[in-house]
Amino acid sequence: MPDLEQGHERTHLLAQVADHRRLSAIQRDEDVQSILSSHLSKEEQALSGTAVGERLPYNDYTTIDWLHDLVKDSFRVRAIHSRRGLRNDFFSTFDSCQGWIAAATIGVLTACVAFLVDVAEATVSDWKIGYCSTNVFSNREKCCTARQPFVVRGTLGEDCTSWHDWTPNYWGSFGIYVGFALLFGVISSSATMLTKSTLPAAAPGHGDNQYDTSKQGGQDVVGKSIYLAAGSGIPEIKTILSGFVIPHFLDLKVLVIKAFGAVFAVASGMCLGKEGPFVHISTCVAYNVGMWFPKYRENGRKMRELLSAGCSAGLSVAFGAPIGGVLFSYEEISTYFPRKVLWRAFLCSLFAAVVLKALNPTGTGKLVLFETNYGTSYKPIHYLVFILLGVAGGIFGGVFCKANFLWSKTFRKYSIIKNHPVFEVFLVVLATSLLQYPNPMTREPGDAIVKNLLVDCRRPSSSWVCQNEANDDRQGYIGWLVYGTIVKLVLTTITFGCKVPSGVIIPALDAGAFFGRLIGQWITTISPGIFAMVGAAAFLAGVSRMTISLCVVMFELTGELEYIVPHMIAILVAKWVADSLGKEGVYDLAQTVLGHPFLDLDHTMSVVQKENALVEVLIPPEQTMREITVDVPRDGIISRDILDTKLEQLKGRGLLDAGVVLIQDGMLQGYLAEGELEFGLNELGKMWDAGARVRVLGDVQEEGEADLSMFVDRTPLTICAKAPVEYAVEMFGKLGLRHLCVVEEGSSKLVGVIIKKRLVVWLDGLKH
């Protein structure tokens, strides 16, 4: 055995460097060092001297390692804050302030994008009805009043001579309305097609059941097409914030197309809103701002903290609800939301609201979109009505979720619909236009419908709603309310999931407002607008299962603090009723349809607790374990051919974020992820001799020795095979693990490896 104290040509000159005893000869080679530096950050390279190991930037469609990124950030923090001197103090202070600077910047930029979308959508939407003779780019409200962005003055004019309908003929107007709606729908969907991407079939278990090692290269893994700008984006954002990597989903290109598509999608009159897309847009802004700062760009965990804060700005600008936006990000979107993220989300939402109010897209100078002042209070007897609205909202939400899920699984499976999504949008817009135009209350955009239905007719008003409620014979008007409720349910069911930017929040509010206004026709003691307001909240609660954040959004949306208690009653009852019909809300079901590996810890644990299962049920089949296990000799060196074979088998399984486990005498020694293995063999391997033997464990003994030991995680977490499966679920959910090694009871020998995707698929099997 060599004398460790004896000096030689490789003895470190400084004692501090002794901690980096694992720094291999490969890293001293200039060519190899250049390759490593081009792929790894400085903080990541520093981890080569630890048992944690280095990690490449995460591959597409893989899950991040929250614990590894935590350690990586700790190295960065120590490197910055341990230095002394005035200059270093400045950099240290700037590093501490970066999160606040980024949050404020996100809020400002999100408000600017929202302003452009709001103004453009209002103008384009009104083109279906007519045009402004003084300025063709003015919407009807701006044309007929002095209201315009940036300034606040004037009131709604009684007579408008500047606005002209396309034709006074009903059927002519009907045809023009339908024609413009179809045009806008096709434009929006065509723009969405520009964001087509392919989602690989990376479901866990794919390799376990279908990969055949007898076939060279395995079977091809076939994925499905996804459109990054389609839908609200909320299910995908929830998946990203849980640790999954969806490439390009938050790129600047997607942001631009999402905003452009949302303008024409809402203007088409379809049963959708721009509020959901605003959450996606704000998250895109957060991602692109985060890329300016290395601490966020190079750390998946830190980036997701910033994305969680950015989500709050989306709802803040969508509804003028800054507090509701923060709570929405906490309750509905994020899986990791520490207090510092809460504070930065608060700042981000604040800046978004301040800037949007200054830009004043509505011309009112107020953040409140549907300002009401009913001037009357409810009585205890009205609690029964609020409960009734909650029950109706829960039924609506439960039926909608099941019907939309069934629609996605049946109608959208037809080849003509699946292969031609623009044609589906064309059909939906056509059906929407034909069904909505006859009803005077559903011709307007969704937010205008809510505003009209919340009106208080006890005050002088020239609205169509108040004129009809003032008549003695209101049978026709009541019929339109019933018609509006049913049509909104049907059209929202077939619309949500179309390949256009769309959200479900406004359509749910519309349906609830229709039903609440309908109930209010038989209760004359208080304004029916109150029941429309509470009904809107109840129906949205039934669809989305939001509670606290929704209650806050509603009073910020209407300015009615007096009716917090009715909102609370209706929202809770709606959630209970909807949960009795199905535990999953619309966003949870959308994630199921999309197939992303999202681990919802709350819902999952309620399912797991009904099973008497042990961790051993998650152990992969024997064939899979043979493919991913490498028995390393005592010297820590193995043949490159073995690693090439293992890499080929991993690729054939198509899981993307799997890896190989290193054992000696059956005992776990480390874990080498697929991405690092591929990089080492294909990139660093160019510098190795043919037939070289590769070190995976231990320190380098010879100069120029092929070495991958710096990529090996020698601290993988383990769990006993006989442990309750609840242990594994909690560890994956709360620690953010990528993989978990399973050891045998008694001997502690390795018997299996669980990756997050495999766990998610097993849990999905229990649910369905």
C-alpha angles and dihedrals in degrees: 000000000000119000105255092201095053114103121236140162093286098047111130113246094210124053093219091064091062089086087068093063089135092064099123133213089250089067091053091056107095096220095049092043089054091054092049093048092052092055104033133058120232091254091052092050089052089061090065087083093058136070089249093072133210122293129203121226108285118272122235116280094014131117123249125239105240095189094050091050090050091056091044091055090048089058089051093049093049092048092053102038098041094066122095132215138072094276092049091047088056092051090046092052092046090051090054091049098046093092092054093045092049093047093052092046091051091052093050095047093044091053091051092052091046091052092054092047094047095049094044094046094050091052098043093045093056092053088079088068106032146304142262113251094204096049122005090202093060121098121229096264094050091044094052098040140035090251114122139143121286093021137062119211141118134031135248111293120233094218123031117199096169096062117077128187114224091244136350090226113102097217092043090052089046092054095046090048091053093044094053091044091054091047093051092046093051092047091052095046093045090053090049090055088067089071096058115146137166124246110205119230091250097151112146114254092037091110093038093061108022109029111102115196091197089070116077109249094000125251122319114259109231119204135188132246121256130184111221096204096046124106125003095304091224096115091050092046090052088052092049093048090051088062106271121132116226106178121230093358091121099036123132090248091058090048093054094046092045091054094044093045093047091057094057096035092057092040090056089068096238117153095265139095139218094231095089093047089050088064089053091046093051090049090051089052090049092051094049092046090048090055088066090065119064093210089064099031094056100039122064093197094052092045090056091052088057093045091054090054091047093054090066092062091060096064091036092063094035096059104010086248111133096169092043089052092057092048091046091056090049099043105034110020115030130070094182114044115154121178095265089057089050091054094047092046087053091053093044092051091046094054091046091053095045094050094044091051090051092049089048101197094181095050092231096101090228134107093213107097101190102029112186135178110185094171093208133091130221126247129224091260089063090065086080090058092049089051089050090052089050092052091049091047091051092050091047091049095046093047092045094051093049094043094048092047090050091047090053092049096047118023095035091052092069108107095232090055096038094049097038108043092165088061090054090053089049091054093046093049090048092051091044094051094047093049100040105042096066090059109073090208097056100048092084125078116275098261091050089053091056091047092051094048094050093056118127108229093191085082123064108277137161094205121132090238094056093045091056095044089053091060122094092223107058100157093111091047092050088050090056090051091052090045091050093051094050095042092050091053093049097042095044089052093056095037103052106088097030116135097261131090103274144153132201098214099087096043090052090049089049094053092046092048091051092051094043092050088049092054090046091063090076096043110071100170095085135019115287087223088075091061090045089055095048092042091054091055092046094052093048090049090053092051101041102022089226114153123163096025091047093052091052092045091053096055091043089048095051103022089231108137089163092073101052092110094052089049091050092050095048094043095050094045090048091051093048093049094045091048090053088058095044134343096222123081126213094274093049091052091047089056089052091052092047092048098225116156100247119165110207101191097195097050092038096054092051088056096043093051089064090059125073093213134149129211090255090077087070095055110116120242119278092256091056092048091051090052096050099039123091118191104211121204120235093263090060093235127118136176118274089226090065092053092047089054092048091049091051090051092049091052090049091056089056097212094129096201101051124108146180127274120222117218138176118199088347093303119123114250104166150323126248115194121223094243093054092043092052092046092049095049098039102035109023089031090071088073094052128090119253111274091014120168114233128220113224101161133037133015125312111265101182133045112256094014115160105252136184096158092107089068096050117105103218093181105063115159116246137198133192116256090229094055117113112267088238087074092059093046092051092047093051093043101044103029096040095229125183094199140004124203119221120214131194120259112255099004098049089217117152113263104161151355125225121201122195095249091054091052092049093052092049090051092048088055090056092050096050 
